[in-house]
mmCIF file of C-alpha atoms and ligand atoms in Angstrom:
data_model
loop_
_atom_site.group_PDB
_atom_site.id
_atom_site.type_symbol
_atom_site.label_atom_id
_atom_site.label_comp_id
_atom_site.label_asym_id
_atom_site.label_seq_id
_atom_site.Cartn_x
_atom_site.Cartn_y
_atom_site.Cartn_z
ATOM 1 C CA UNK A 1 0.094 0.007 0.215
ATOM 2 C CA UNK A 2 0.810 3.698 -0.989
ATOM 3 C CA UNK A 3 3.060 5.685 2.197
ATOM 4 C CA UNK A 4 -0.729 6.678 3.432
ATOM 5 C CA UNK A 5 -0.987 11.283 3.585
ATOM 6 C CA UNK A 6 -0.541 12.771 7.186
ATOM 7 C CA UNK A 7 -3.773 13.492 8.359
ATOM 8 C CA UNK A 8 -2.698 16.988 8.287
ATOM 9 C CA UNK A 9 -3.272 17.728 4.292
ATOM 10 C CA UNK A 10 -7.512 16.979 5.504
ATOM 11 C CA UNK A 11 -8.056 20.204 6.693
ATOM 12 C CA UNK A 12 -9.291 23.036 5.279
ATOM 13 C CA UNK A 13 -9.290 25.389 8.125
ATOM 14 C CA UNK A 14 -12.133 28.354 8.452
ATOM 15 C CA UNK A 15 -14.624 25.756 9.723
ATOM 16 C CA UNK A 16 -13.618 22.989 12.621
ATOM 17 C CA UNK A 17 -10.290 23.849 14.768
ATOM 18 C CA UNK A 18 -7.580 22.205 13.536
ATOM 19 C CA UNK A 19 -6.572 19.791 16.439
ATOM 20 C CA UNK A 20 -10.256 18.324 15.677
ATOM 21 C CA UNK A 21 -10.187 17.617 11.832
ATOM 22 C CA UNK A 22 -7.326 16.037 13.016
ATOM 23 C CA UNK A 23 -9.191 13.472 15.180
ATOM 24 C CA UNK A 24 -11.778 13.519 13.052
ATOM 25 C CA UNK A 25 -9.480 11.964 10.334
ATOM 26 C CA UNK A 26 -6.676 9.299 13.401
ATOM 27 C CA UNK A 27 -10.089 7.344 13.542
ATOM 28 C CA UNK A 28 -11.167 6.787 10.300
ATOM 29 C CA UNK A 29 -9.918 2.885 8.810
ATOM 30 C CA UNK A 30 -7.286 2.751 6.692
ATOM 31 C CA UNK A 31 -7.921 2.873 3.059
ATOM 32 C CA UNK A 32 -7.537 0.285 0.131
ATOM 33 C CA UNK A 33 -4.103 0.727 -2.523
ATOM 34 C CA UNK A 34 -5.990 2.427 -4.759
ATOM 35 C CA UNK A 35 -7.899 4.872 -2.701
ATOM 36 C CA UNK A 36 -4.586 5.501 -0.825
ATOM 37 C CA UNK A 37 -3.326 6.149 -4.556
ATOM 38 C CA UNK A 38 -5.643 8.516 -5.490
ATOM 39 C CA UNK A 39 -5.241 10.276 -2.495
ATOM 40 C CA UNK A 40 -1.560 10.494 -2.551
ATOM 41 C CA UNK A 41 -2.210 11.679 -6.456
ATOM 42 C CA UNK A 42 -4.365 14.538 -5.205
ATOM 43 C CA UNK A 43 -2.115 15.629 -2.740
ATOM 44 C CA UNK A 44 0.765 16.137 -4.635
ATOM 45 C CA UNK A 45 -0.879 17.738 -7.637
ATOM 46 C CA UNK A 46 -3.454 19.504 -5.760
ATOM 47 C CA UNK A 47 -6.348 17.143 -7.334
ATOM 48 C CA UNK A 48 -8.732 18.875 -5.265
ATOM 49 C CA UNK A 49 -10.869 15.677 -4.469
ATOM 50 C CA UNK A 50 -13.858 15.220 -1.609
ATOM 51 C CA UNK A 51 -11.201 13.002 1.094
ATOM 52 C CA UNK A 52 -12.018 10.109 2.794
ATOM 53 C CA UNK A 53 -14.597 11.862 5.929
ATOM 54 C CA UNK A 54 -17.068 12.983 2.660
ATOM 55 C CA UNK A 55 -16.544 9.542 0.705
ATOM 56 C CA UNK A 56 -17.602 8.034 3.378
ATOM 57 C CA UNK A 57 -20.573 10.147 4.220
ATOM 58 C CA UNK A 58 -21.415 9.558 0.618
ATOM 59 C CA UNK A 59 -21.206 5.641 1.080
ATOM 60 C CA UNK A 60 -23.520 5.815 4.469
ATOM 61 C CA UNK A 61 -25.795 7.970 2.498
ATOM 62 C CA UNK A 62 -26.074 5.600 -0.458
ATOM 63 C CA UNK A 63 -26.793 2.256 2.483
ATOM 64 C CA UNK A 64 -29.528 4.195 3.669
ATOM 65 C CA UNK A 65 -32.163 5.557 1.244
ATOM 66 C CA UNK A 66 -30.907 1.619 -0.878
ATOM 67 C CA UNK A 67 -29.403 3.758 -4.010
ATOM 68 C CA UNK A 68 -29.095 2.209 -7.393
ATOM 69 C CA UNK A 69 -28.776 5.333 -9.962
ATOM 70 C CA UNK A 70 -26.245 7.911 -8.921
ATOM 71 C CA UNK A 71 -25.704 10.798 -11.587
ATOM 72 C CA UNK A 72 -21.767 12.665 -10.281
ATOM 73 C CA UNK A 73 -21.351 15.997 -11.760
ATOM 74 C CA UNK A 74 -17.382 17.216 -11.044
ATOM 75 C CA UNK A 75 -15.760 13.467 -10.903
ATOM 76 C CA UNK A 76 -11.512 14.672 -11.112
ATOM 77 C CA UNK A 77 -9.857 11.339 -11.377
ATOM 78 C CA UNK A 78 -12.354 9.534 -10.012
ATOM 79 C CA UNK A 79 -11.985 9.509 -6.077
ATOM 80 C CA UNK A 80 -15.450 10.339 -4.892
ATOM 81 C CA UNK A 81 -16.738 8.003 -7.866
ATOM 82 C CA UNK A 82 -15.130 5.273 -6.278
ATOM 83 C CA UNK A 83 -16.728 5.819 -3.245
ATOM 84 C CA UNK A 84 -20.345 5.801 -4.202
ATOM 85 C CA UNK A 85 -19.623 3.369 -7.088
ATOM 86 C CA UNK A 86 -18.592 0.654 -3.678
ATOM 87 C CA UNK A 87 -21.258 1.533 -1.847
ATOM 88 C CA UNK A 88 -24.276 1.176 -4.291
ATOM 89 C CA UNK A 89 -25.918 -2.973 -4.064
ATOM 90 C CA UNK A 90 -25.879 -5.304 -6.926
ATOM 91 C CA UNK A 91 -26.759 -3.857 -10.011
ATOM 92 C CA UNK A 92 -25.932 -0.062 -9.270
ATOM 93 C CA UNK A 93 -24.795 2.545 -11.488
ATOM 94 C CA UNK A 94 -23.398 5.455 -11.474
ATOM 95 C CA UNK A 95 -22.707 8.134 -14.287
ATOM 96 C CA UNK A 96 -19.011 9.706 -13.990
ATOM 97 C CA UNK A 97 -18.696 13.056 -15.903
ATOM 98 C CA UNK A 98 -15.675 15.740 -16.339
ATOM 99 C CA UNK A 99 -15.189 17.915 -18.614
ATOM 100 C CA UNK A 100 -11.772 16.746 -19.282
ATOM 101 C CA UNK A 101 -10.937 13.560 -20.963
ATOM 102 C CA UNK A 102 -7.438 13.154 -19.637
ATOM 103 C CA UNK A 103 -9.349 12.951 -16.139
ATOM 104 C CA UNK A 104 -11.614 10.415 -17.267
ATOM 105 C CA UNK A 105 -8.695 8.056 -19.026
ATOM 106 C CA UNK A 106 -6.773 8.361 -15.101
ATOM 107 C CA UNK A 107 -9.884 7.506 -13.627
ATOM 108 C CA UNK A 108 -10.684 4.811 -16.335
ATOM 109 C CA UNK A 109 -7.474 3.040 -14.694
ATOM 110 C CA UNK A 110 -8.506 3.607 -11.154
ATOM 111 C CA UNK A 111 -12.196 2.004 -11.389
ATOM 112 C CA UNK A 112 -10.230 -1.043 -12.965
ATOM 113 C CA UNK A 113 -8.289 -1.909 -9.460
ATOM 114 C CA UNK A 114 -11.087 -1.040 -7.809
ATOM 115 C CA UNK A 115 -13.271 -3.499 -9.628
ATOM 116 C CA UNK A 116 -16.023 -0.986 -10.591
ATOM 117 C CA UNK A 117 -15.746 -1.434 -13.908
ATOM 118 C CA UNK A 118 -19.093 -2.782 -14.967
ATOM 119 C CA UNK A 119 -21.229 -0.078 -12.043
ATOM 120 C CA UNK A 120 -19.809 2.538 -13.708
ATOM 121 C CA UNK A 121 -20.321 4.774 -17.063
ATOM 122 C CA UNK A 122 -18.023 6.971 -18.320
ATOM 123 C CA UNK A 123 -19.029 10.528 -20.127
ATOM 124 C CA UNK A 124 -17.546 13.531 -20.263
ATOM 125 C CA UNK A 125 -18.198 16.967 -21.933
ATOM 126 C CA UNK A 126 -20.414 19.697 -19.517
ATOM 127 C CA UNK A 127 -22.021 17.537 -16.953
ATOM 128 C CA UNK A 128 -25.041 20.528 -16.946
ATOM 129 C CA UNK A 129 -25.490 19.502 -20.562
ATOM 130 C CA UNK A 130 -25.363 16.290 -19.659
ATOM 131 C CA UNK A 131 -27.541 15.630 -16.775
ATOM 132 C CA UNK A 132 -30.037 17.530 -18.734
ATOM 133 C CA UNK A 133 -29.883 14.902 -21.661
ATOM 134 C CA UNK A 134 -31.100 12.169 -19.039
ATOM 135 C CA UNK A 135 -34.277 10.934 -18.871
ATOM 136 C CA UNK A 136 -34.397 8.660 -15.828
ATOM 137 C CA UNK A 137 -35.275 9.895 -11.747
ATOM 138 C CA UNK A 138 -32.159 9.824 -10.071
ATOM 139 C CA UNK A 139 -31.479 8.240 -6.428
ATOM 140 C CA UNK A 140 -28.380 10.461 -5.548
ATOM 141 C CA UNK A 141 -27.111 13.761 -7.786
ATOM 142 C CA UNK A 142 -24.155 14.782 -6.365
ATOM 143 C CA UNK A 143 -22.356 17.755 -7.502
ATOM 144 C CA UNK A 144 -19.201 19.181 -7.358
ATOM 145 C CA UNK A 145 -18.759 21.370 -10.638
ATOM 146 C CA UNK A 146 -17.318 24.713 -10.425
ATOM 147 C CA UNK A 147 -18.710 26.733 -7.493
ATOM 148 C CA UNK A 148 -19.981 29.587 -9.866
ATOM 149 C CA UNK A 149 -22.783 26.987 -11.802
ATOM 150 C CA UNK A 150 -24.125 25.516 -8.845
ATOM 151 C CA UNK A 151 -27.081 27.885 -8.698
ATOM 152 C CA UNK A 152 -27.555 26.209 -12.033
ATOM 153 C CA UNK A 153 -27.187 22.774 -11.370
ATOM 154 C CA UNK A 154 -29.953 23.428 -8.465
ATOM 155 C CA UNK A 155 -32.520 24.074 -10.674
ATOM 156 C CA UNK A 156 -31.137 21.053 -13.305
ATOM 157 C CA UNK A 157 -30.890 19.090 -10.573
ATOM 158 C CA UNK A 158 -34.426 19.124 -9.182
ATOM 159 C CA UNK A 159 -36.516 17.111 -11.302
ATOM 160 C CA UNK A 160 -34.329 14.526 -11.972
ATOM 161 C CA UNK A 161 -34.223 13.444 -8.464
ATOM 162 C CA UNK A 162 -36.558 10.828 -7.351
ATOM 163 C CA UNK A 163 -39.453 11.781 -4.696
ATOM 164 C CA UNK A 164 -36.926 10.794 -1.502
ATOM 165 C CA UNK A 165 -33.632 10.986 -3.457
ATOM 166 C CA UNK A 166 -30.756 13.156 -1.927
ATOM 167 C CA UNK A 167 -29.142 16.182 -4.078
ATOM 168 C CA UNK A 168 -26.021 15.816 -2.600
ATOM 169 C CA UNK A 169 -23.158 19.413 -2.474
ATOM 170 C CA UNK A 170 -19.719 19.819 -1.467
ATOM 171 C CA UNK A 171 -17.463 22.646 -1.376
ATOM 172 C CA UNK A 172 -20.690 24.514 -0.044
ATOM 173 C CA UNK A 173 -18.903 26.341 3.051
ATOM 174 C CA UNK A 174 -15.685 27.348 0.913
ATOM 175 C CA UNK A 175 -13.347 27.462 3.498
ATOM 176 C CA UNK A 176 -15.533 29.148 5.841
ATOM 177 C CA UNK A 177 -15.274 32.283 2.818
ATOM 178 C CA UNK A 178 -19.279 31.681 2.618
ATOM 179 C CA UNK A 179 -19.978 33.475 6.015
ATOM 180 C CA UNK A 180 -18.259 36.590 5.026
ATOM 181 C CA UNK A 181 -21.453 38.321 3.739
ATOM 182 C CA UNK A 182 -20.283 40.950 1.680
ATOM 183 C CA UNK A 183 -17.982 39.046 -0.393
ATOM 184 C CA UNK A 184 -17.414 40.500 -3.875
ATOM 185 C CA UNK A 185 -15.448 36.883 -4.761
ATOM 186 C CA UNK A 186 -17.999 36.020 -7.799
ATOM 187 C CA UNK A 187 -17.347 31.675 -6.320
ATOM 188 C CA UNK A 188 -18.258 32.764 -3.256
ATOM 189 C CA UNK A 189 -21.418 34.580 -3.719
ATOM 190 C CA UNK A 190 -22.799 31.985 -5.677
ATOM 191 C CA UNK A 191 -22.008 29.360 -3.002
ATOM 192 C CA UNK A 192 -23.758 31.597 -1.468
ATOM 193 C CA UNK A 193 -27.252 32.495 -3.590
ATOM 194 C CA UNK A 194 -27.270 28.149 -3.930
ATOM 195 C CA UNK A 195 -27.539 27.648 -0.475
ATOM 196 C CA UNK A 196 -29.853 30.296 0.554
ATOM 197 C CA UNK A 197 -32.448 29.034 -2.391
ATOM 198 C CA UNK A 198 -31.155 25.103 -1.622
ATOM 199 C CA UNK A 199 -33.225 26.142 2.321
ATOM 200 C CA UNK A 200 -35.750 28.078 1.253
ATOM 201 C CA UNK A 201 -37.103 25.565 -1.645
ATOM 202 C CA UNK A 202 -40.030 23.795 -0.920
ATOM 203 C CA UNK A 203 -38.722 20.856 -2.798
ATOM 204 C CA UNK A 204 -35.411 20.200 -0.978
ATOM 205 C CA UNK A 205 -35.444 19.191 3.215
ATOM 206 C CA UNK A 206 -31.857 20.604 3.085
ATOM 207 C CA UNK A 207 -28.976 20.172 6.107
ATOM 208 C CA UNK A 208 -25.247 21.475 5.513
ATOM 209 C CA UNK A 209 -22.640 19.694 7.102
ATOM 210 C CA UNK A 210 -19.630 20.472 8.243
ATOM 211 C CA UNK A 211 -17.523 18.105 7.540
ATOM 212 C CA UNK A 212 -14.291 19.285 5.439
ATOM 213 C CA UNK A 213 -15.654 21.560 3.043
ATOM 214 C CA UNK A 214 -19.213 21.416 4.145
ATOM 215 C CA UNK A 215 -21.272 19.071 2.137
ATOM 216 C CA UNK A 216 -24.968 19.712 1.736
ATOM 217 C CA UNK A 217 -27.322 16.985 1.584
ATOM 218 C CA UNK A 218 -30.631 17.292 0.474
ATOM 219 C CA UNK A 219 -33.837 15.574 0.813
ATOM 220 C CA UNK A 220 -36.196 16.028 -2.200
ATOM 221 C CA UNK A 221 -39.559 15.583 -1.553
HETATM 222 C C1 SAM B 1 -13.884 19.354 -6.924
HETATM 223 S S1 SAM B 1 -12.752 18.363 -8.457
HETATM 224 C C2 SAM B 1 -14.138 16.747 -8.603
HETATM 225 C C3 SAM B 1 -13.290 16.304 -7.177
HETATM 226 C C4 SAM B 1 -13.540 14.442 -6.655
HETATM 227 N N1 SAM B 1 -15.497 14.983 -7.043
HETATM 228 C C5 SAM B 1 -13.755 13.807 -6.045
HETATM 229 O O1 SAM B 1 -13.723 13.997 -4.957
HETATM 230 O O2 SAM B 1 -12.934 12.526 -6.219
HETATM 231 C C6 SAM B 1 -14.405 19.471 -9.868
HETATM 232 C C7 SAM B 1 -13.923 18.929 -11.379
HETATM 233 O O3 SAM B 1 -14.558 19.551 -11.817
HETATM 234 C C8 SAM B 1 -14.567 19.299 -13.192
HETATM 235 N N2 SAM B 1 -15.666 20.165 -13.732
HETATM 236 C C9 SAM B 1 -16.007 21.407 -13.230
HETATM 237 N N3 SAM B 1 -17.127 22.008 -14.302
HETATM 238 C C10 SAM B 1 -17.155 21.499 -14.831
HETATM 239 C C11 SAM B 1 -18.638 21.191 -15.583
HETATM 240 N N4 SAM B 1 -19.393 21.513 -15.844
HETATM 241 N N5 SAM B 1 -18.896 20.229 -16.033
HETATM 242 C C12 SAM B 1 -17.761 18.956 -16.570
HETATM 243 N N6 SAM B 1 -16.779 19.008 -15.192
HETATM 244 C C13 SAM B 1 -16.127 20.055 -14.878
HETATM 245 C C14 SAM B 1 -13.040 19.627 -13.322
HETATM 246 O O4 SAM B 1 -13.025 19.447 -14.467
HETATM 247 C C15 SAM B 1 -12.716 18.538 -11.832
HETATM 248 O O5 SAM B 1 -12.017 17.988 -12.687
#
């Protein structure tokens, strides 16, 4: 197994105090060789993956609603995709999407080694367009695309989720910058607008989990 990276790598700052973050990450069981290698690659190349604490949330959410069809928006090298794919029951499917074909090639190799190839469909292109083309209803839609697009993703995701399905979004606390009501940064403003709209939406029951960079979990009513 590749050397585990230091737990301090997962600290986001601005949300949970470092000692508590380290405590949470130190408690996690070690990952298998493939996930550990992906974590090391992400740390080295500064690829912003969700990491193992959030990965476990994904696995748990999938089991809780016995999800079988998952649409992932913004998959990069496929780290979060593997967490979803390992949690779906037999016959379950996860759609991987990313705008960069090189990421998809890298992910394909990892999926083979992780033994989840038959559960994953890879699609490259704009994740918002790819979701719009889908006719089916998903059990879970996971949103991790460019932050400026979050308000648009919210409008697209609702109609594509089944009742009782989950709309899950990463980075909704944005290293704590979200708390600055006077921010002039476009990405911060987009996430602020997104969070407000998600909580106010009559179609969802929403909670933000302050794990790592903040994960919004919204239940479709
Ligand atoms: C934060 S990374 C994804 C990390 C991944 N979810 C994980 O945790 O392992 C965001 C990825 O989304 C992709 N991306 C951003 N906006 C996109 C869009 N509109 N359509 C498709 N891919 C997009 C980027 O190429 C990048 O690889």
